[in-house]
Amino acid sequence: MRLRALTDDDLDAITALATDGDSVRWTTIPHPYPPDGSRERLAATREQWRTRSGPLCWAIETDDHPFAGMIDVRPAPARWELGYALHPAARGQRLMPDAIRLASGWSFGQGAQTVSAYVVRGNWASRRVLWSCGFTVHPALPGWLPGRDGPPQDCWPATLAAGAPMTPTHRWMIAPRLEADGVALRPWRDDDVPREEPDHPAHFMAAPVPTAATFADWLLDRREAVAAGRAVHWCVADARTDEALGEVGLFTRAPSELGDEVELGYQLFPNARGRGVMGTAARLAVDHAVSDLGFRRLTASCASDNAASAAVLRRLGFREWGREAGVHDLPGGGTADELHWELPRAATGSR
Ligand SMILES: CC(C)(COP(=O)(O)OP(=O)(O)OC[C@H]1O[C@@H](n2cnc3c(N)ncnc32)[C@H](O)[C@@H]1OP(=O)(O)O)[C@@H](O)C(=O)NCCC(=O)NCCS
């Protein structure tokens, strides 16, 4: 992998990169792309390097790809900003992390204290590349980046400090496929949109229950927690039909990555209740938490009038350790308590 100056030989490849659908979706490269766009870019780049002002852009070159893509840094007093894109033929080959490490290392050598990147919220390939280089991805800034044809877009700001190791600083909690007794746990898909059904009492769920209208945002929030190392989220699916039946997750309420304590949470869509699905799904999740992820302290909570949830927890070996009185106002009047549960260490040791 080398970073080198752009040349006239790169013009066609720059145009292919600039007009590709992902570049249009996720970058601010002009669209429609002007006929002389690449030649103008080359001229501007040469001038920017000569005067050391504006974006300082390199071509990315490997043995297999004479032009794999472009990366630039924009020097600024407080932080230097990265921009990057791969040629479509060079994607999916893990080329960008090394290019980012080279450009960031060069920037630190020139005096940058922080290198930053601003990623359109939802550009997962870009977020993961930054994560793999040790960047901290901060909570989304609403409406921070210009939209193409619509409203401004939310953005993930990411930063890397001078001297920080350029390797991940926390886990990205991938949800593996697990299966037992006709129930599968698998990652959520964009098309798992729940049907509209009458739901259970609102106070049974601490987390929002997704609807067709809220599902996309609900899923984005969950994927952000997964990427930040704060949760593992599975879709509970019918192992035969793959239909989404609900969710089970392991999470922390702290704003940091999962420590040694993890909370179990779950819900089934109404049509999937009453046939033992969650007993199996939660057991798969707890076994994975203990045996594969090494968690030793598992907790859970549920409303005191949620008998089905309490039964699931009891069957898994959880024991009730506390009760907060009058937490939930019931629709018909009166209140319900919140029950707190833990899986005793003896139970985790025997799994
Ligand atoms: C962003 C870009 C540089 C990433 O490079 P790439 O080689 O295409 O990246 P990949 O498709 O291999 O994805 C990178 C990683 O993200 C993961 N990923 C991709 N899509 C994902 C998704 N929807 N959810 C979770 N992870 C995802 C990949 O599995 C891969 O992980 P791995 O490295 O552990 O295998 C490239 O896609 C690109 O040029 N896109 C268009 C321009 C752009 O978006 N520039 C960045 C603007 S901020």
GROMACS .gro file of C-alpha atoms and ligand atoms in nm:
model
  399
    1MET     CA    1   0.000   0.000   0.000
    2ARG     CA    2   0.136   0.340  -0.100
    3LEU     CA    3  -0.004   0.692  -0.103
    4ARG     CA    4   0.120   0.887  -0.406
    5ALA     CA    5   0.041   1.202  -0.605
    6LEU     CA    6  -0.256   1.196  -0.842
    7THR     CA    7  -0.158   1.193  -1.211
    8ASP     CA    8  -0.325   1.238  -1.550
    9ASP     CA    9  -0.338   0.858  -1.581
   10ASP     CA   10  -0.587   0.849  -1.291
   11LEU     CA   11  -0.851   1.070  -1.456
   12ASP     CA   12  -1.088   0.794  -1.576
   13ALA     CA   13  -1.061   0.605  -1.248
   14ILE     CA   14  -1.134   0.923  -1.049
   15THR     CA   15  -1.450   0.970  -1.256
   16ALA     CA   16  -1.556   0.608  -1.193
   17LEU     CA   17  -1.505   0.658  -0.818
   18ALA     CA   18  -1.686   0.994  -0.812
   19THR     CA   19  -1.994   0.874  -1.000
   20ASP     CA   20  -2.041   0.543  -0.818
   21GLY     CA   21  -2.368   0.508  -0.619
   22ASP     CA   22  -2.204   0.470  -0.278
   23SER     CA   23  -1.987   0.777  -0.335
   24VAL     CA   24  -2.298   0.975  -0.430
   25ARG     CA   25  -2.487   0.845  -0.125
   26TRP     CA   26  -2.219   0.894   0.137
   27THR     CA   27  -1.986   1.176   0.025
   28THR     CA   28  -2.011   1.538  -0.081
   29ILE     CA   29  -1.852   1.477  -0.422
   30PRO     CA   30  -2.058   1.693  -0.664
   31HIS     CA   31  -2.354   1.519  -0.825
   32PRO     CA   32  -2.425   1.530  -1.115
   33TYR     CA   33  -2.052   1.511  -1.169
   34PRO     CA   34  -1.929   1.780  -1.410
   35PRO     CA   35  -1.771   1.654  -1.737
   36ASP     CA   36  -1.437   1.811  -1.643
   37GLY     CA   37  -1.472   1.723  -1.275
   38SER     CA   38  -1.170   1.492  -1.256
   39ARG     CA   39  -0.939   1.723  -1.449
   40GLU     CA   40  -1.044   2.015  -1.224
   41ARG     CA   41  -0.989   1.800  -0.916
   42LEU     CA   42  -0.639   1.710  -1.035
   43ALA     CA   43  -0.550   2.074  -1.101
   44ALA     CA   44  -0.690   2.182  -0.762
   45THR     CA   45  -0.503   1.903  -0.584
   46ARG     CA   46  -0.171   2.004  -0.741
   47GLU     CA   47  -0.231   2.365  -0.635
   48GLN     CA   48  -0.333   2.262  -0.282
   49TRP     CA   49  -0.015   2.061  -0.238
   50ARG     CA   50   0.194   2.352  -0.379
   51THR     CA   51   0.040   2.602  -0.135
   52ARG     CA   52  -0.025   2.349   0.145
   53SER     CA   53  -0.382   2.474   0.179
   54GLY     CA   54  -0.719   2.302   0.148
   55PRO     CA   55  -0.752   1.925   0.118
   56LEU     CA   56  -0.417   1.753   0.058
   57CYS     CA   57  -0.514   1.454  -0.154
   58TRP     CA   58  -0.330   1.133  -0.242
   59ALA     CA   59  -0.406   0.843  -0.473
   60ILE     CA   60  -0.406   0.505  -0.295
   61GLU     CA   61  -0.199   0.246  -0.482
   62THR     CA   62  -0.143  -0.126  -0.420
   63ASP     CA   63   0.031  -0.398  -0.621
   64ASP     CA   64  -0.311  -0.508  -0.755
   65HIS     CA   65  -0.467  -0.165  -0.798
   66PRO     CA   66  -0.261   0.114  -0.962
   67PHE     CA   67  -0.546   0.342  -0.849
   68ALA     CA   68  -0.739   0.196  -0.554
   69GLY     CA   69  -0.896   0.523  -0.441
   70MET     CA   70  -0.827   0.863  -0.289
   71ILE     CA   71  -0.768   0.998   0.060
   72ASP     CA   72  -0.721   1.357   0.170
   73VAL     CA   73  -0.647   1.547   0.490
   74ARG     CA   74  -0.759   1.902   0.554
   75PRO     CA   75  -0.521   2.078   0.794
   76ALA     CA   76  -0.687   2.308   1.048
   77PRO     CA   77  -0.568   2.469   1.371
   78ALA     CA   78  -0.744   2.234   1.613
   79ARG     CA   79  -0.803   1.915   1.420
   80TRP     CA   80  -0.723   1.777   1.079
   81GLU     CA   81  -1.009   1.623   0.883
   82LEU     CA   82  -0.997   1.311   0.667
   83GLY     CA   83  -1.196   1.239   0.350
   84TYR     CA   84  -1.168   0.912   0.161
   85ALA     CA   85  -1.327   0.686  -0.097
   86LEU     CA   86  -1.224   0.367  -0.274
   87HIS     CA   87  -1.263   0.290  -0.642
   88PRO     CA   88  -1.555   0.041  -0.670
   89ALA     CA   89  -1.316  -0.235  -0.790
   90ALA     CA   90  -1.102  -0.195  -0.478
   91ARG     CA   91  -1.378  -0.219  -0.216
   92GLY     CA   92  -1.432  -0.509   0.022
   93GLN     CA   93  -1.057  -0.588   0.038
   94ARG     CA   94  -0.972  -0.411   0.364
   95LEU     CA   95  -0.759  -0.152   0.186
   96MET     CA   96  -0.888   0.165   0.351
   97PRO     CA   97  -0.764   0.104   0.708
   98ASP     CA   98  -0.398   0.111   0.601
   99ALA     CA   99  -0.457   0.420   0.387
  100ILE     CA  100  -0.615   0.594   0.688
  101ARG     CA  101  -0.325   0.490   0.913
  102LEU     CA  102  -0.073   0.628   0.659
  103ALA     CA  103  -0.257   0.959   0.611
  104SER     CA  104  -0.321   1.000   0.986
  105GLY     CA  105   0.040   0.914   1.075
  106TRP     CA  106   0.161   1.168   0.821
  107SER     CA  107  -0.074   1.432   0.967
  108PHE     CA  108   0.051   1.368   1.320
  109GLY     CA  109   0.405   1.402   1.188
  110GLN     CA  110   0.310   1.744   1.049
  111GLY     CA  111   0.187   1.858   1.390
  112ALA     CA  112  -0.181   1.753   1.394
  113GLN     CA  113  -0.300   1.678   1.749
  114THR     CA  114  -0.627   1.519   1.640
  115VAL     CA  115  -0.739   1.364   1.314
  116SER     CA  116  -1.116   1.358   1.260
  117ALA     CA  117  -1.371   1.226   1.014
  118TYR     CA  118  -1.740   1.309   0.969
  119VAL     CA  119  -1.944   1.010   0.851
  120VAL     CA  120  -2.306   1.023   0.739
  121ARG     CA  121  -2.503   0.828   1.003
  122GLY     CA  122  -2.571   0.485   0.855
  123ASN     CA  123  -2.247   0.453   0.651
  124TRP     CA  124  -2.148   0.137   0.835
  125ALA     CA  125  -1.854   0.041   0.612
  126SER     CA  126  -1.695   0.377   0.683
  127ARG     CA  127  -1.767   0.361   1.057
  128ARG     CA  128  -1.616   0.015   1.083
  129VAL     CA  129  -1.305   0.119   0.893
  130LEU     CA  130  -1.252   0.407   1.138
  131TRP     CA  131  -1.319   0.180   1.436
  132SER     CA  132  -1.057  -0.066   1.307
  133CYS     CA  133  -0.803   0.222   1.301
  134GLY     CA  134  -0.865   0.314   1.667
  135PHE     CA  135  -1.092   0.614   1.609
  136THR     CA  136  -1.352   0.696   1.873
  137VAL     CA  137  -1.690   0.737   1.707
  138HIS     CA  138  -1.895   0.986   1.906
  139PRO     CA  139  -2.276   1.006   1.938
  140ALA     CA  140  -2.451   1.131   1.625
  141LEU     CA  141  -2.476   1.503   1.557
  142PRO     CA  142  -2.824   1.580   1.420
  143GLY     CA  143  -2.845   1.753   1.081
  144TRP     CA  144  -2.472   1.817   1.071
  145LEU     CA  145  -2.394   1.733   0.707
  146PRO     CA  146  -2.565   1.872   0.397
  147GLY     CA  147  -2.823   1.642   0.238
  148ARG     CA  148  -2.806   1.573  -0.136
  149ASP     CA  149  -3.164   1.649  -0.232
  150GLY     CA  150  -3.330   1.636   0.107
  151PRO     CA  151  -3.283   1.772   0.458
  152PRO     CA  152  -2.943   1.785   0.632
  153GLN     CA  153  -2.812   1.445   0.741
  154ASP     CA  154  -2.710   1.321   1.084
  155CYS     CA  155  -2.339   1.257   1.123
  156TRP     CA  156  -2.104   1.040   1.326
  157PRO     CA  157  -1.802   1.247   1.426
  158ALA     CA  158  -1.491   1.036   1.480
  159THR     CA  159  -1.157   1.137   1.628
  160LEU     CA  160  -0.812   0.990   1.676
  161ALA     CA  161  -0.558   1.160   1.905
  162ALA     CA  162  -0.188   1.186   1.824
  163GLY     CA  163   0.002   0.895   1.978
  164ALA     CA  164  -0.306   0.673   2.020
  165PRO     CA  165  -0.268   0.314   1.895
  166MET     CA  166  -0.432   0.277   1.554
  167THR     CA  167  -0.622  -0.040   1.651
  168PRO     CA  168  -0.974  -0.086   1.792
  169THR     CA  169  -1.021   0.054   2.141
  170HIS     CA  170  -1.329  -0.156   2.219
  171ARG     CA  171  -1.522  -0.456   2.093
  172TRP     CA  172  -1.782  -0.442   1.814
  173MET     CA  173  -2.035  -0.694   1.944
  174ILE     CA  174  -2.125  -0.918   1.650
  175ALA     CA  175  -2.436  -1.132   1.716
  176PRO     CA  176  -2.357  -1.489   1.602
  177ARG     CA  177  -2.632  -1.717   1.473
  178LEU     CA  178  -2.746  -1.954   1.749
  179GLU     CA  179  -3.019  -2.213   1.716
  180ALA     CA  180  -3.215  -2.460   1.929
  181ASP     CA  181  -3.562  -2.618   1.933
  182GLY     CA  182  -3.687  -2.438   1.623
  183VAL     CA  183  -3.576  -2.094   1.745
  184ALA     CA  184  -3.289  -1.903   1.584
  185LEU     CA  185  -3.102  -1.599   1.712
  186ARG     CA  186  -2.948  -1.403   1.427
  187PRO     CA  187  -2.852  -1.042   1.345
  188TRP     CA  188  -3.140  -0.808   1.258
  189ARG     CA  189  -3.204  -0.733   0.892
  190ASP     CA  190  -3.345  -0.413   0.743
  191ASP     CA  191  -3.654  -0.603   0.621
  192ASP     CA  192  -3.751  -0.746   0.964
  193VAL     CA  193  -4.013  -0.471   1.000
  194PRO     CA  194  -4.269  -0.586   1.262
  195ARG     CA  195  -4.637  -0.619   1.170
  196GLU     CA  196  -4.881  -0.387   1.335
  197GLU     CA  197  -5.040  -0.579   1.623
  198PRO     CA  198  -5.210  -0.484   1.946
  199ASP     CA  199  -4.935  -0.481   2.203
  200HIS     CA  200  -4.874  -0.573   2.564
  201PRO     CA  201  -4.898  -0.318   2.846
  202ALA     CA  202  -4.648  -0.040   2.781
  203HIS     CA  203  -4.490  -0.067   3.126
  204PHE     CA  204  -4.367  -0.424   3.056
  205MET     CA  205  -4.093  -0.284   2.831
  206ALA     CA  206  -3.814  -0.054   2.949
  207ALA     CA  207  -3.695  -0.011   2.588
  208PRO     CA  208  -3.913   0.119   2.303
  209VAL     CA  209  -4.121  -0.138   2.116
  210PRO     CA  210  -4.063  -0.101   1.739
  211THR     CA  211  -4.348  -0.041   1.497
  212ALA     CA  212  -4.339  -0.036   1.118
  213ALA     CA  213  -4.297   0.341   1.137
  214THR     CA  214  -4.019   0.343   1.398
  215PHE     CA  215  -3.834   0.024   1.301
  216ALA     CA  216  -3.558   0.184   1.090
  217ASP     CA  217  -3.459   0.428   1.369
  218TRP     CA  218  -3.502   0.160   1.635
  219LEU     CA  219  -3.262  -0.067   1.444
  220LEU     CA  220  -3.012   0.213   1.386
  221ASP     CA  221  -3.003   0.282   1.762
  222ARG     CA  222  -2.941  -0.084   1.834
  223ARG     CA  223  -2.669  -0.115   1.573
  224GLU     CA  224  -2.498   0.191   1.720
  225ALA     CA  225  -2.495   0.026   2.063
  226VAL     CA  226  -2.350  -0.290   1.906
  227ALA     CA  227  -2.079  -0.091   1.721
  228ALA     CA  228  -1.990   0.094   2.041
  229GLY     CA  229  -1.947  -0.235   2.230
  230ARG     CA  230  -2.243  -0.156   2.459
  231ALA     CA  231  -2.476  -0.439   2.352
  232VAL     CA  232  -2.534  -0.761   2.161
  233HIS     CA  233  -2.874  -0.758   1.990
  234TRP     CA  234  -3.031  -1.059   1.822
  235CYS     CA  235  -3.344  -1.095   1.621
  236VAL     CA  236  -3.535  -1.395   1.756
  237ALA     CA  237  -3.654  -1.578   1.444
  238ASP     CA  238  -3.844  -1.891   1.351
  239ALA     CA  239  -3.557  -2.127   1.258
  240ARG     CA  240  -3.761  -2.279   0.973
  241THR     CA  241  -3.919  -1.972   0.810
  242ASP     CA  242  -3.670  -1.709   0.935
  243GLU     CA  243  -3.963  -1.483   1.028
  244ALA     CA  244  -3.875  -1.228   1.297
  245LEU     CA  245  -4.055  -1.311   1.624
  246GLY     CA  246  -3.896  -1.059   1.860
  247GLU     CA  247  -3.565  -0.962   2.013
  248VAL     CA  248  -3.324  -1.065   2.283
  249GLY     CA  249  -3.022  -0.866   2.387
  250LEU     CA  250  -2.738  -0.826   2.632
  251PHE     CA  251  -2.667  -0.466   2.716
  252THR     CA  252  -2.536  -0.210   2.961
  253ARG     CA  253  -2.716   0.108   3.059
  254ALA     CA  254  -2.379   0.277   3.111
  255PRO     CA  255  -2.248   0.500   2.831
  256SER     CA  256  -1.935   0.282   2.810
  257GLU     CA  257  -1.868  -0.059   2.656
  258LEU     CA  258  -1.984  -0.375   2.831
  259GLY     CA  259  -1.792  -0.441   3.152
  260ASP     CA  260  -1.817  -0.762   3.352
  261GLU     CA  261  -2.188  -0.707   3.425
  262VAL     CA  262  -2.448  -0.740   3.152
  263GLU     CA  263  -2.825  -0.701   3.153
  264LEU     CA  264  -3.059  -0.937   2.971
  265GLY     CA  265  -3.357  -0.785   2.787
  266TYR     CA  266  -3.616  -0.938   2.556
  267GLN     CA  267  -3.954  -0.905   2.397
  268LEU     CA  268  -4.167  -1.109   2.158
  269PHE     CA  269  -4.403  -0.967   1.901
  270PRO     CA  270  -4.760  -1.045   2.014
  271ASN     CA  271  -4.822  -1.326   1.761
  272ALA     CA  272  -4.518  -1.518   1.889
  273ARG     CA  273  -4.610  -1.525   2.258
  274GLY     CA  274  -4.741  -1.811   2.465
  275ARG     CA  275  -4.547  -2.098   2.302
  276GLY     CA  276  -4.218  -2.102   2.489
  277VAL     CA  277  -4.013  -1.916   2.228
  278MET     CA  278  -3.849  -1.678   2.473
  279GLY     CA  279  -3.750  -1.956   2.712
  280THR     CA  280  -3.534  -2.100   2.435
  281ALA     CA  281  -3.416  -1.765   2.297
  282ALA     CA  282  -3.313  -1.625   2.635
  283ARG     CA  283  -3.134  -1.950   2.724
  284LEU     CA  284  -2.931  -1.929   2.401
  285ALA     CA  285  -2.840  -1.568   2.479
  286VAL     CA  286  -2.746  -1.640   2.840
  287ASP     CA  287  -2.538  -1.945   2.746
  288HIS     CA  288  -2.355  -1.734   2.487
  289ALA     CA  289  -2.302  -1.453   2.741
  290VAL     CA  290  -2.151  -1.692   2.994
  291SER     CA  291  -1.971  -1.953   2.784
  292ASP     CA  292  -1.851  -1.750   2.485
  293LEU     CA  293  -1.830  -1.391   2.610
  294GLY     CA  294  -1.722  -1.479   2.965
  295PHE     CA  295  -1.971  -1.257   3.151
  296ARG     CA  296  -2.007  -1.360   3.514
  297ARG     CA  297  -2.267  -1.109   3.636
  298LEU     CA  298  -2.602  -1.117   3.459
  299THR     CA  299  -2.899  -0.908   3.568
  300ALA     CA  300  -3.253  -0.848   3.445
  301SER     CA  301  -3.563  -0.662   3.555
  302CYS     CA  302  -3.934  -0.684   3.489
  303ALA     CA  303  -4.262  -0.542   3.617
  304SER     CA  304  -4.411  -0.735   3.911
  305ASP     CA  305  -4.733  -0.809   3.716
  306ASN     CA  306  -4.541  -0.956   3.419
  307ALA     CA  307  -4.576  -1.322   3.517
  308ALA     CA  308  -4.454  -1.462   3.184
  309SER     CA  309  -4.129  -1.266   3.201
  310ALA     CA  310  -4.070  -1.367   3.564
  311ALA     CA  311  -4.124  -1.731   3.465
  312VAL     CA  312  -3.866  -1.708   3.186
  313LEU     CA  313  -3.609  -1.563   3.426
  314ARG     CA  314  -3.680  -1.818   3.700
  315ARG     CA  315  -3.643  -2.107   3.455
  316LEU     CA  316  -3.301  -1.968   3.348
  317GLY     CA  317  -3.186  -1.978   3.711
  318PHE     CA  318  -3.223  -1.605   3.784
  319ARG     CA  319  -3.329  -1.514   4.137
  320GLU     CA  320  -3.512  -1.204   4.248
  321TRP     CA  321  -3.295  -0.984   4.468
  322GLY     CA  322  -3.485  -0.660   4.490
  323ARG     CA  323  -3.813  -0.483   4.445
  324GLU     CA  324  -3.879  -0.114   4.381
  325ALA     CA  325  -4.227  -0.028   4.495
  326GLY     CA  326  -4.481   0.159   4.284
  327VAL     CA  327  -4.259   0.219   3.980
  328HIS     CA  328  -4.527   0.164   3.714
  329ASP     CA  329  -4.859   0.346   3.696
  330LEU     CA  330  -5.116   0.102   3.562
  331PRO     CA  331  -5.370   0.215   3.302
  332GLY     CA  332  -5.666   0.107   3.517
  333GLY     CA  333  -5.527   0.275   3.831
  334GLY     CA  334  -5.288   0.146   4.093
  335THR     CA  335  -4.920   0.066   4.048
  336ALA     CA  336  -4.688  -0.226   3.985
  337ASP     CA  337  -4.342  -0.275   4.132
  338GLU     CA  338  -4.020  -0.329   3.941
  339LEU     CA  339  -3.848  -0.660   4.020
  340HIS     CA  340  -3.469  -0.692   3.994
  341TRP     CA  341  -3.308  -1.024   3.914
  342GLU     CA  342  -2.959  -1.168   3.904
  343LEU     CA  343  -2.811  -1.490   3.778
  344PRO     CA  344  -2.607  -1.614   4.075
  345ARG     CA  345  -2.240  -1.677   4.002
  346ALA     CA  346  -2.289  -2.041   4.092
  347ALA     CA  347  -2.538  -2.067   3.805
  348THR     CA  348  -2.302  -1.902   3.556
  349GLY     CA  349  -2.016  -2.128   3.664
  350SER     CA  350  -2.215  -2.443   3.589
  351ARG     CA  351  -2.299  -2.351   3.227
  352LIG     C1  352  -1.625   0.352   0.301
  352LIG     C2  353  -1.526   0.268   0.220
  352LIG     C3  354  -1.395   0.344   0.211
  352LIG     C4  355  -1.505   0.135   0.297
  352LIG     O1  356  -1.414   0.054   0.229
  352LIG     P1  357  -1.457  -0.093   0.177
  352LIG     O2  358  -1.335  -0.168   0.140
  352LIG     O3  359  -1.561  -0.080   0.074
  352LIG     O4  360  -1.522  -0.151   0.306
  352LIG     P2  361  -1.599  -0.288   0.324
  352LIG     O5  362  -1.717  -0.300   0.235
  352LIG     O6  363  -1.499  -0.398   0.318
  352LIG     O7  364  -1.651  -0.266   0.470
  352LIG     C5  365  -1.558  -0.238   0.575
  352LIG     C6  366  -1.601  -0.315   0.697
  352LIG     O8  367  -1.733  -0.271   0.730
  352LIG     C7  368  -1.819  -0.382   0.736
  352LIG     N1  369  -1.952  -0.341   0.689
  352LIG     C8  370  -1.988  -0.303   0.565
  352LIG     N2  371  -2.120  -0.276   0.563
  352LIG     C9  372  -2.165  -0.295   0.690
  352LIG    C10  373  -2.292  -0.287   0.752
  352LIG     N3  374  -2.400  -0.247   0.684
  352LIG     N4  375  -2.303  -0.316   0.884
  352LIG    C11  376  -2.195  -0.353   0.955
  352LIG     N5  377  -2.070  -0.365   0.900
  352LIG    C12  378  -2.057  -0.336   0.770
  352LIG    C13  379  -1.757  -0.485   0.643
  352LIG     O9  380  -1.801  -0.615   0.676
  352LIG    C14  381  -1.611  -0.466   0.671
  352LIG    O10  382  -1.578  -0.528   0.792
  352LIG     P3  383  -1.441  -0.610   0.805
  352LIG    O11  384  -1.332  -0.513   0.774
  352LIG    O12  385  -1.440  -0.656   0.947
  352LIG    O13  386  -1.448  -0.719   0.704
  352LIG    C15  387  -1.580   0.236   0.078
  352LIG    O14  388  -1.695   0.152   0.089
  352LIG    C16  389  -1.616   0.357  -0.004
  352LIG    O15  390  -1.530   0.411  -0.071
  352LIG     N6  391  -1.744   0.399   0.002
  352LIG    C17  392  -1.794   0.513  -0.074
  352LIG    C18  393  -1.733   0.646  -0.024
  352LIG    C19  394  -1.746   0.664   0.125
  352LIG    O16  395  -1.841   0.621   0.187
  352LIG     N7  396  -1.644   0.731   0.183
  352LIG    C20  397  -1.641   0.758   0.325
  352LIG    C21  398  -1.713   0.883   0.357
  352LIG     S1  399  -1.708   0.916   0.531
   0.00000   0.00000   0.00000
